[in-house]
Amino acid sequence: MNTGPSESKPTLTLLPKSPTGIRGLDQVTNGGLPAGRPTLICGAAGSGKTLFSMEFLVHGAKTYNEPGVFVAFEEKTDELTVNVASLGFDLKKLQEEKLIKLDHVHVERSEIEETGEYNLDGLFIRLGYAIDSIGAKRVVLDTIESLFSGLTNQAILRAEIRRLFEWLKEKKVTTIITGEKGDASLTRQGLEEYVSDCVILLDHRVENKISTRILRVIKYRGSVHGTNEYPFLIDQEGISVLPVTSLLLNHEVSSERVSSGIPGLDKMLGGEGFFHASSILVSGTAGTGKTSIAGSFVNESCKNGKKSIYFAFEESPMQIIRNMKSINVDLQEHIDNGLLLFNATRPTLSGLEMHLLSITKLVDKFKPEVVVLDPISNLVTVGSTSEVKSLLTRLIDFLQSRQITVMFTALALNDNKAEQMDEGVSSLVDAWILVRDIESNGERNRGLYVMKSRGMKHSNQVREFVIADDGLKLVEVFLGPEGVLTGSARITQQLMEKTSVALRDHAVTRKDREIERKRSVLEARIASLQDEFESIQEELNKTYVEDELKKSIMEENRKELTRKRDDLQ
Amino acid sequence: MTKWDLEGEQEWNDGQQAPQHYTLRLFITGASTNSIRAVNNLKEICETYIKDRYTLEIIDVHQERSIAEKEELIALPLLKKLTPYPERRLIGDMSDTAKVLKGLGIPEI
C-alpha cells in the first residue's frame, strides 16, 4: 500500500484535486477527483452510483467546506433524503444550513410536445441559480441520461450536454455525472465521449451466488491512479474502498518476540517464540488441535495486554470459548476486559474481497496486535485457490504494514502432497507449524513440527503434541530402537526401560554382595597364612638364636680355656 | 412580472361548443434567436386561430432565475397552457404550427 509519494514531487503545477472523503478512494485516485472538472461514474443499476455521488457531496459539505448541488433526474428529493438517512446523512439539516441543495428534475415525454428548435437553457439557469445560491463547489447530475427518455431530439440533446459540461468547467465546479451502463459502451448514451477527464466504473458482480462490488478507475487524465479493480463495501458508514494491494515489500520489521502460549513450542522456536508482526501458519489434518494452538496464542497475547481479534470461519465464538475452557484457557475473561474481539462469519456470507474488506476495516477500528484467522481453508469455498492466495498475500501485507502478528490455521488433507500446498500460502508466511497425526499400534497421536521459521534458530525435532486438561504441552518423542514412539507406545517403552533399570540395579547389588563375600573369604585366608608365616618365622628365629647362643658360649668357653692354660704355664 | 389579465369571461365551464379561453405562459431566455422566434411564431398562431380568446404572458427566465426550479424548467422556450385543462407543456421555437395546435388542443381550420 502506497500512501504518500507526493512529498518528493517537484514543484510543478499538478492537477488540483477534490477529495471525495470516501475511504480509500482518495488513495486510489491519489487525492480525489479532478477539481473543477466533470467525472463520470458509470455502472449498472444498483451498483451504488447515487450513493457514491451523494457521499461525495456530503463529505464535501461537511469536511471540506465545499457546498454541493445534487440534481436528481430519477429520484424525488424526499426519497433521496430518506434513502441516505440510513447512512447517517441528514440532508434536511444540510439543506437548511445551505451546504447542500437538492433539485429534482422531472422529465416526462408524454407531457411535452416538441415544436421546433429548443435548448436546455432552463436546466442551465436552474443549475446556475442553485450553484450561486449556496456557493456550490460540487455538482452531481444523477443521471443526466434521463433527459434522453424525455426529449426526442438527440442532436440538440447531445450538443446541449456537451455545452453543459463546458459550462460547468467554466463555473469551476467539480461535477459527478452518473450514467447507466450500456450494452457496448460504458454508458447507454455514450456520455464518456463528453466527459473525458475522469471515468470511474462501478460494478456489482455475482459469482457463485456471492456478490462483490467492484470499483475501477478507467481513466484519469493528468494524474496517476490505481488501475486495479478495487472491491468496495456499502455498509452503515457508507462506501469504503480498500485498495489492499501488494505492491511494495517495505514494511518495518521487528526483532521483538511473542510467545506462542505453549512453552514447549517457544523452546522449539529458539526459546522465545515468534517474531512480532510476523505471519504464522498452523496447518494440520482435522482434529489435530489447530484451533487450540490458535486459542492459546490469543490467550497468551491477551494475558500480555495485547489486543487481539479472532476471526472464526467455522465455529461460533461461544463454541470456541467453551471448547477452550476444557484445556484451561479462559477467553471470556479477555473479552470482558476488552482485549479480545471475536468475529465469526461463514465464509459464504460474502465474497473473498468483502471478507478482506471487513477484516481490514475491523482491524483499523480495533487496532489489535494479534490477529487469528481460523481456518483459512474454508475460504476456498468462495473462491479459487489462487484467489485465496492473493487475498492472503494482501492481508499479510496489510497486517505487517500495521505491525500486527497474524496466525492462520489451515486444514491439510491427509496425503503428503496436500500438506505442502496449504492454499499455497506456506511460502508466504514467516513461520509454519505443522501438526500431523502419527498413527501406530492402533492409536493416533499428534506430532508437531516446525516446518519453517524465518530468521531464527528452530528445532528440527518432532515433538509429541499433547492436549491435556491443564493446557497444551509438547513432549519429546521417544526415540527407541524401533523408531519414533508416541502416545501409549511411548509410555510402554518408558515403562520397559524403567523395568530394565530396576532389573539391572538388582543384578548389580547381587554381584556386589558376592564380591564382598569373596573378599571376606580371601581376607580370612590371608590372615591364616600370615599366622603360619609368623610361626615359621619364629621357629626359624629360634634355631638361629640357639646357634648364636651356642656360638657365644663356645667362644666364652674357648677363651676360658685359653686363660686357664695360660694360668697353668 | 406581468400579471396576466383575463380578456372577456372565462367560459371553460360551458362545454365543448362554447369558444374556450386560452391562458398561456411562455418562458423564454432573453433575446436569443429561439426566444424571439418562439414569441413571433406563437403570436402569429394565436392571432390566427384563437384571436381574442387568449391571454399570453411572456416570462424571461433570466430575469427571475428562481422561477426555473419552481416551474421545473429544462428545455426552453417552453409554452405552458394553463387553461383550458389539461395543462400542457410545449417546447421549441413554435415553428411547427401543426404540433403547436395539436399541443394546445386547437382544431385546425
Coordinates of N, CA, C and O in Angstrom, one line a residue, chain B residues 19 38-39 44-45 47 50 56 59 63-64 71 76 81 94 100:
Chain B
P19 N -66.7 28.7 -27.3 CA -65.3 29.0 -27.5 C -64.6 29.2 -26.2 O -65.1 29.8 -25.3
A38 N -39.8 32.0 -31.1 CA -40.9 31.5 -30.4 C -42.0 32.5 -30.2 O -43.2 32.2 -30.4
V39 N -41.6 33.7 -29.7 CA -42.6 34.7 -29.4 C -43.3 35.1 -30.7 O -44.6 35.1 -30.7
E44 N -48.3 34.8 -33.9 CA -49.0 34.6 -35.1 C -50.0 33.5 -35.1 O -51.2 33.7 -35.5
I45 N -49.7 32.4 -34.4 CA -50.6 31.3 -34.3 C -51.9 31.8 -33.5 O -53.0 31.5 -33.9
E47 N -53.0 34.8 -33.0 CA -53.8 35.7 -33.7 C -54.6 35.1 -34.8 O -55.7 35.5 -35.1
I50 N -56.9 31.7 -32.4 CA -57.7 32.0 -31.2 C -57.7 33.5 -30.9 O -57.6 33.9 -29.7
L56 N -51.7 35.8 -23.1 CA -50.4 35.3 -23.2 C -49.4 36.1 -22.3 O -49.4 37.3 -22.3
I59 N -42.5 35.3 -20.0 CA -41.6 35.4 -18.9 C -40.1 35.2 -19.3 O -39.8 34.2 -19.9
Q63 N -34.5 36.9 -16.0 CA -34.8 38.0 -15.1 C -35.1 37.5 -13.7 O -34.9 38.2 -12.7
E64 N -35.7 36.3 -13.6 CA -36.0 35.8 -12.3 C -35.6 34.3 -12.3 O -36.5 33.5 -12.7
E71 N -40.8 26.2 -11.7 CA -41.6 25.8 -12.9 C -41.1 24.6 -13.5 O -41.6 24.2 -14.6
L76 N -35.9 25.1 -23.1 CA -36.5 26.4 -23.4 C -36.4 26.7 -24.9 O -35.5 26.2 -25.5
K81 N -49.6 25.7 -21.3 CA -51.1 26.0 -21.5 C -51.7 25.8 -20.1 O -51.8 24.6 -19.7
M94 N -41.7 27.0 -31.7 CA -43.1 27.1 -32.2 C -43.2 27.2 -33.7 O -44.2 27.7 -34.2
V100 N -48.0 22.7 -32.6 CA -48.4 23.7 -31.6 C -49.9 23.6 -31.4 O -50.4 23.5 -30.3

